[in-house]
XYZ file of C-alpha atoms in Angstrom:
352
model
C 17.274 -20.275 14.350
C 18.928 -22.676 11.935
C 21.758 -22.045 9.527
C 19.661 -21.006 6.512
C 18.160 -18.155 8.534
C 14.647 -19.598 8.823
C 12.950 -19.179 12.173
C 11.112 -22.292 13.290
C 7.361 -21.918 13.622
C 5.654 -23.097 16.768
C 3.892 -26.485 16.849
C 1.193 -24.663 18.822
C 0.214 -22.902 15.607
C -0.306 -26.142 13.704
C -2.470 -27.603 16.471
C -5.280 -25.202 15.571
C -5.326 -25.852 11.818
C -7.876 -28.734 11.751
C -10.459 -26.533 13.502
C -10.364 -23.881 10.759
C -12.821 -24.410 7.901
C -11.244 -22.297 5.114
C -7.953 -23.026 3.376
C -5.140 -20.904 4.852
C -4.060 -17.854 2.867
C -0.340 -17.321 2.385
C 0.488 -13.662 3.033
C 3.954 -12.169 2.650
C 5.196 -9.123 4.541
C 8.687 -7.869 3.708
C 10.634 -5.667 6.069
C 8.921 -7.808 8.670
C 11.196 -6.733 11.536
C 10.477 -3.050 10.919
C 8.118 -0.537 12.470
C 5.348 -0.614 9.860
C 5.228 -4.396 9.882
C 5.029 -4.414 13.685
C 1.592 -2.785 13.482
C 0.542 -4.403 10.197
C 1.167 -7.990 11.270
C -1.197 -7.591 14.205
C -4.031 -6.454 11.923
C -3.449 -9.254 9.407
C -3.259 -12.004 12.014
C -6.280 -10.676 13.894
C -8.479 -10.878 10.787
C -8.963 -7.168 10.105
C -7.647 -7.400 6.536
C -8.729 -10.701 4.996
C -11.721 -11.407 7.176
C -12.612 -12.897 10.568
C -12.896 -16.457 9.202
C -9.812 -16.524 6.974
C -6.877 -18.520 8.418
C -3.471 -17.079 7.615
C 0.034 -18.402 7.022
C 2.422 -15.495 7.444
C 5.566 -15.362 5.328
C 7.986 -12.887 6.904
C 11.036 -11.638 5.015
C 13.857 -9.437 6.213
C 17.580 -9.123 5.711
C 20.083 -11.313 7.499
C 21.181 -8.699 10.111
C 17.533 -8.355 11.250
C 16.930 -12.058 11.933
C 17.379 -11.628 15.682
C 14.753 -8.884 15.785
C 12.460 -10.936 13.549
C 12.740 -13.842 15.973
C 11.304 -11.560 18.654
C 8.445 -10.544 16.349
C 7.628 -14.214 15.765
C 7.615 -14.809 19.512
C 5.118 -11.985 19.975
C 2.873 -13.250 17.194
C 2.802 -16.654 18.867
C 2.152 -15.105 22.271
C -0.853 -13.188 20.873
C -2.546 -16.591 20.383
C -4.382 -15.477 17.254
C -7.015 -18.095 16.363
C -6.528 -17.452 12.638
C -2.733 -17.724 12.567
C -1.924 -21.202 11.303
C 1.806 -20.936 10.663
C 4.718 -18.503 10.400
C 7.605 -18.763 7.943
C 10.279 -16.226 8.847
C 13.340 -16.091 6.624
C 16.020 -14.061 4.860
C 15.657 -16.261 1.760
C 13.498 -14.686 -0.989
C 12.738 -18.064 -2.593
C 11.188 -19.384 0.613
C 9.467 -16.117 1.435
C 7.712 -15.839 -1.952
C 6.784 -19.506 -2.348
C 3.076 -19.891 -3.275
C 2.061 -16.582 -1.712
C -1.363 -15.134 -2.594
C -0.969 -11.651 -1.146
C 2.133 -9.533 -0.638
C 2.850 -6.390 1.328
C 6.229 -5.172 0.087
C 7.115 -2.916 2.986
C 10.858 -3.376 3.266
C 12.967 -0.710 1.584
C 15.993 1.402 2.335
C 14.752 4.423 4.316
C 15.491 7.954 3.249
C 18.326 9.368 5.343
C 19.142 12.971 6.142
C 20.706 14.668 3.153
C 19.617 11.929 0.744
C 17.948 13.087 -2.466
C 14.868 11.265 -3.754
C 16.854 10.033 -6.767
C 19.421 8.458 -4.400
C 16.633 6.678 -2.563
C 15.222 5.460 -5.860
C 18.565 4.075 -7.043
C 19.030 2.098 -3.824
C 15.531 0.667 -3.763
C 15.100 -0.155 -7.435
C 17.584 -3.015 -7.023
C 15.562 -4.437 -4.123
C 12.308 -4.364 -6.060
C 13.853 -5.768 -9.225
C 14.985 -8.776 -7.193
C 11.601 -9.134 -5.518
C 9.831 -8.888 -8.870
C 11.952 -11.781 -10.130
C 11.139 -13.761 -6.975
C 7.421 -13.119 -7.454
C 7.656 -14.249 -11.062
C 9.411 -17.465 -10.122
C 7.761 -18.483 -6.864
C 4.425 -16.735 -6.167
C 0.980 -17.736 -7.387
C 0.084 -15.956 -10.612
C -3.036 -14.561 -8.931
C -1.012 -12.871 -6.178
C -2.058 -9.333 -5.232
C 1.006 -7.173 -4.605
C 0.937 -3.938 -2.623
C 4.142 -1.881 -2.598
C 4.542 0.299 0.479
C 8.305 0.915 0.443
C 9.213 4.260 -1.134
C 9.392 5.536 -3.790
C 6.346 3.266 -3.897
C 4.921 4.026 -7.357
C 8.168 3.469 -9.201
C 9.147 0.516 -7.036
C 5.814 -1.092 -7.986
C 6.466 -0.393 -11.665
C 9.890 -2.062 -11.501
C 8.539 -4.985 -9.496
C 5.866 -5.598 -12.126
C 8.336 -5.264 -15.002
C 10.461 -8.061 -13.582
C 7.462 -10.329 -12.934
C 6.161 -10.592 -16.514
C 4.129 -13.757 -15.884
C 1.928 -11.941 -13.338
C -0.726 -9.546 -14.715
C 0.145 -5.862 -14.350
C -3.219 -5.206 -12.691
C -2.053 -7.419 -9.802
C 0.421 -4.726 -8.720
C -0.362 -1.511 -6.907
C 1.363 1.103 -4.778
C -0.054 2.660 -1.637
C -1.599 6.110 -1.709
C -4.253 5.108 0.820
C -2.279 6.770 3.594
C -2.559 10.060 1.718
C -6.277 9.461 1.198
C -6.762 8.726 4.882
C -4.848 11.886 5.787
C -6.976 13.964 3.424
C -10.228 12.506 4.769
C -9.100 13.157 8.317
C -8.223 16.788 7.577
C -11.660 17.451 6.070
C -13.418 15.568 8.867
C -11.547 17.571 11.484
C -12.489 20.835 9.791
C -16.176 19.859 9.672
C -16.126 18.167 13.102
C -17.419 14.843 11.765
C -16.022 11.302 11.734
C -13.579 10.446 8.926
C -16.048 7.694 7.998
C -18.503 10.447 7.070
C -16.138 11.690 4.346
C -15.880 9.711 1.103
C -14.495 9.863 -2.419
C -11.482 12.052 -1.706
C -8.976 11.354 -4.480
C -5.199 11.187 -4.461
C -3.877 11.639 -7.981
C -0.403 10.702 -9.161
C 2.716 9.935 -7.175
C 3.107 9.169 -3.473
C 5.382 12.181 -3.113
C 5.151 15.903 -2.554
C 3.742 16.268 -6.091
C 0.648 14.199 -5.338
C -2.665 15.999 -5.756
C -5.217 15.558 -2.941
C -8.530 16.370 -4.633
C -11.767 16.974 -2.723
C -13.758 18.280 -5.681
C -15.675 15.005 -6.019
C -15.815 14.180 -2.309
C -18.972 13.872 -0.240
C -19.629 14.301 3.466
C -22.446 13.272 5.757
C -23.246 16.122 8.145
C -25.959 15.370 10.701
C -27.546 12.803 8.414
C -27.426 14.937 5.296
C -25.069 13.981 2.464
C -23.571 16.907 0.580
C -20.577 17.810 -1.533
C -17.490 18.755 0.430
C -17.093 21.773 -1.850
C -20.484 23.055 -0.632
C -19.437 23.118 3.022
C -15.670 23.749 2.908
C -14.336 26.974 1.443
C -12.587 26.758 -1.915
C -9.652 28.825 -0.667
C -8.822 26.087 1.838
C -9.266 23.148 -0.586
C -7.005 24.838 -3.146
C -4.709 26.262 -0.500
C -3.543 24.889 2.843
C -5.307 21.528 2.428
C -2.964 20.400 -0.354
C 0.454 20.980 1.269
C -0.784 19.717 4.648
C -1.565 16.344 3.041
C 1.496 16.351 0.787
C 3.900 17.070 3.656
C 2.186 15.190 6.476
C 4.819 12.456 6.524
C 7.594 15.007 7.002
C 5.583 16.670 9.772
C 5.255 13.356 11.602
C 8.978 12.718 11.324
C 9.714 16.208 12.656
C 7.422 15.598 15.637
C 8.261 12.019 16.654
C 11.713 11.688 15.041
C 10.468 8.534 13.332
C 8.357 7.899 10.256
C 4.590 7.456 10.308
C 4.568 3.698 10.897
C 1.223 3.169 12.642
C -0.802 5.157 10.116
C 1.080 3.556 7.213
C 0.276 0.093 8.556
C -3.396 1.027 8.955
C -3.486 2.339 5.384
C -1.821 -0.793 3.997
C -4.457 -2.907 5.725
C -7.239 -0.657 4.393
C -5.845 -0.898 0.865
C -5.587 -4.696 0.828
C -8.929 -5.187 2.615
C -10.757 -3.201 -0.053
C -8.820 -4.940 -2.826
C -9.738 -8.306 -1.343
C -13.408 -7.669 -0.527
C -14.430 -4.831 -2.865
C -15.627 -1.267 -2.383
C -19.205 -0.262 -1.478
C -21.388 0.885 -4.365
C -20.933 4.574 -5.106
C -17.640 4.814 -3.232
C -14.135 4.721 -4.621
C -10.666 4.612 -3.139
C -7.232 5.773 -4.250
C -4.711 3.226 -5.492
C -1.594 3.693 -7.581
C -2.171 1.256 -10.432
C -0.829 0.614 -13.912
C -1.891 3.603 -15.960
C -3.733 3.207 -19.236
C -3.544 6.941 -19.854
C -6.966 7.737 -18.380
C -7.544 11.447 -17.732
C -4.719 12.197 -20.181
C -2.009 11.314 -17.694
C 1.091 9.322 -18.706
C 0.548 5.658 -19.526
C 2.922 2.849 -18.514
C 3.615 4.233 -15.028
C 2.015 3.485 -11.670
C -0.319 6.441 -11.212
C -2.773 6.944 -8.352
C -6.370 7.058 -9.566
C -9.799 6.756 -8.002
C -10.788 3.104 -8.426
C -13.793 0.907 -7.775
C -13.154 -2.722 -6.821
C -15.483 -5.649 -7.439
C -15.982 -8.726 -5.304
C -13.786 -10.596 -7.813
C -10.819 -8.444 -6.658
C -10.577 -6.621 -9.964
C -10.300 -2.848 -9.940
C -11.330 -0.330 -12.556
C -10.482 3.335 -12.827
C -13.480 5.569 -12.186
C -14.163 7.362 -15.456
C -15.914 10.582 -16.412
C -14.922 12.796 -13.494
C -14.518 16.460 -14.352
C -10.978 17.842 -14.215
C -10.615 21.583 -13.681
C -7.762 23.642 -15.096
C -6.374 23.851 -11.551
C -6.439 20.048 -11.239
C -4.969 19.567 -14.714
C -1.860 21.505 -13.735
C -1.420 19.271 -10.682
C -1.903 16.055 -12.666
C 0.629 17.200 -15.245
C 3.226 17.978 -12.583
C 2.951 14.639 -10.791
C 2.848 12.760 -14.104
C 6.089 14.393 -15.212
C 7.744 13.344 -11.966
C 6.670 9.735 -12.468
C 8.086 9.683 -16.003
C 11.407 11.042 -14.711
C 11.488 8.456 -11.912
C 10.709 5.658 -14.359
C 13.534 6.772 -16.669
C 16.018 6.878 -13.770
C 14.841 3.517 -12.431
C 15.158 1.741 -15.774
C 18.640 3.202 -16.184
C 19.670 1.742 -12.814
C 18.200 -1.657 -13.702
C 19.870 -1.814 -17.089
C 23.241 -0.823 -15.698
């Protein structure tokens, strides 16, 4: 490790570059010495996210005190001998980390500690994502796709976008795919089918306890027959226990393992970026927190989770025309109000 905190990449990585046919993709992961990144980096380098033929240059960012741990992560990545991994740039310097990147997983954030209110977490993390937004604006490619994982993810993504004005707002998103995956898994478990047999579950709003997991438009394949989830799962469950189980799943994991849900979060981040990069199958949509245009009469100018379809050109569009019941409207209003309050608090922190 040299004095400017960069970790030298291995010459062994460069030796493989001439044998790869596609141009390497520069992918940033922040919080790279942390638990989520530990699982996520494996999936990226293996080819599960960007494709089995796409060579990767990993940009790894963490804070100065974590450089020793990050050195160990780099060693492990090298020892995995991934054919697609061309180079690794590991640093505590934002300018170097964000230079010419084409995809970013913004995972690093201050974790919520015992006794900490959500507003305290927001105040601490807004400063991080303001700085990273400025670094994106100055150093990243203008086509970069940015996924914010660090919480409070929706508002962090909003702030990050605000301070990267030269990058289109549609290039920023926050992760609600973990909530979608949790919801799919709960329905699949209840019906004793694979989660892959459940589709079009929606997460509306904020990645918080106000989010609304909505199965009213979901479908399930049961023994070869596709049907609406609402036709085979009782309404009392979908409007009852199903919602808080999904909303509070993260807290339940922490209570059980005394650590946050890192493996499932990493899987969800990979799922999110893979679909953004390659598109969604026809007739299927996924949940992403994206810049709101006010669709479904929710607040505009916040990062709100919607059902989206993604084309092969990596552009997403909000699925329109879905029916919203009175029950759902109450939930959308609640989570929208929370996002407005978070945005107001976050902008106050930034301005002060």
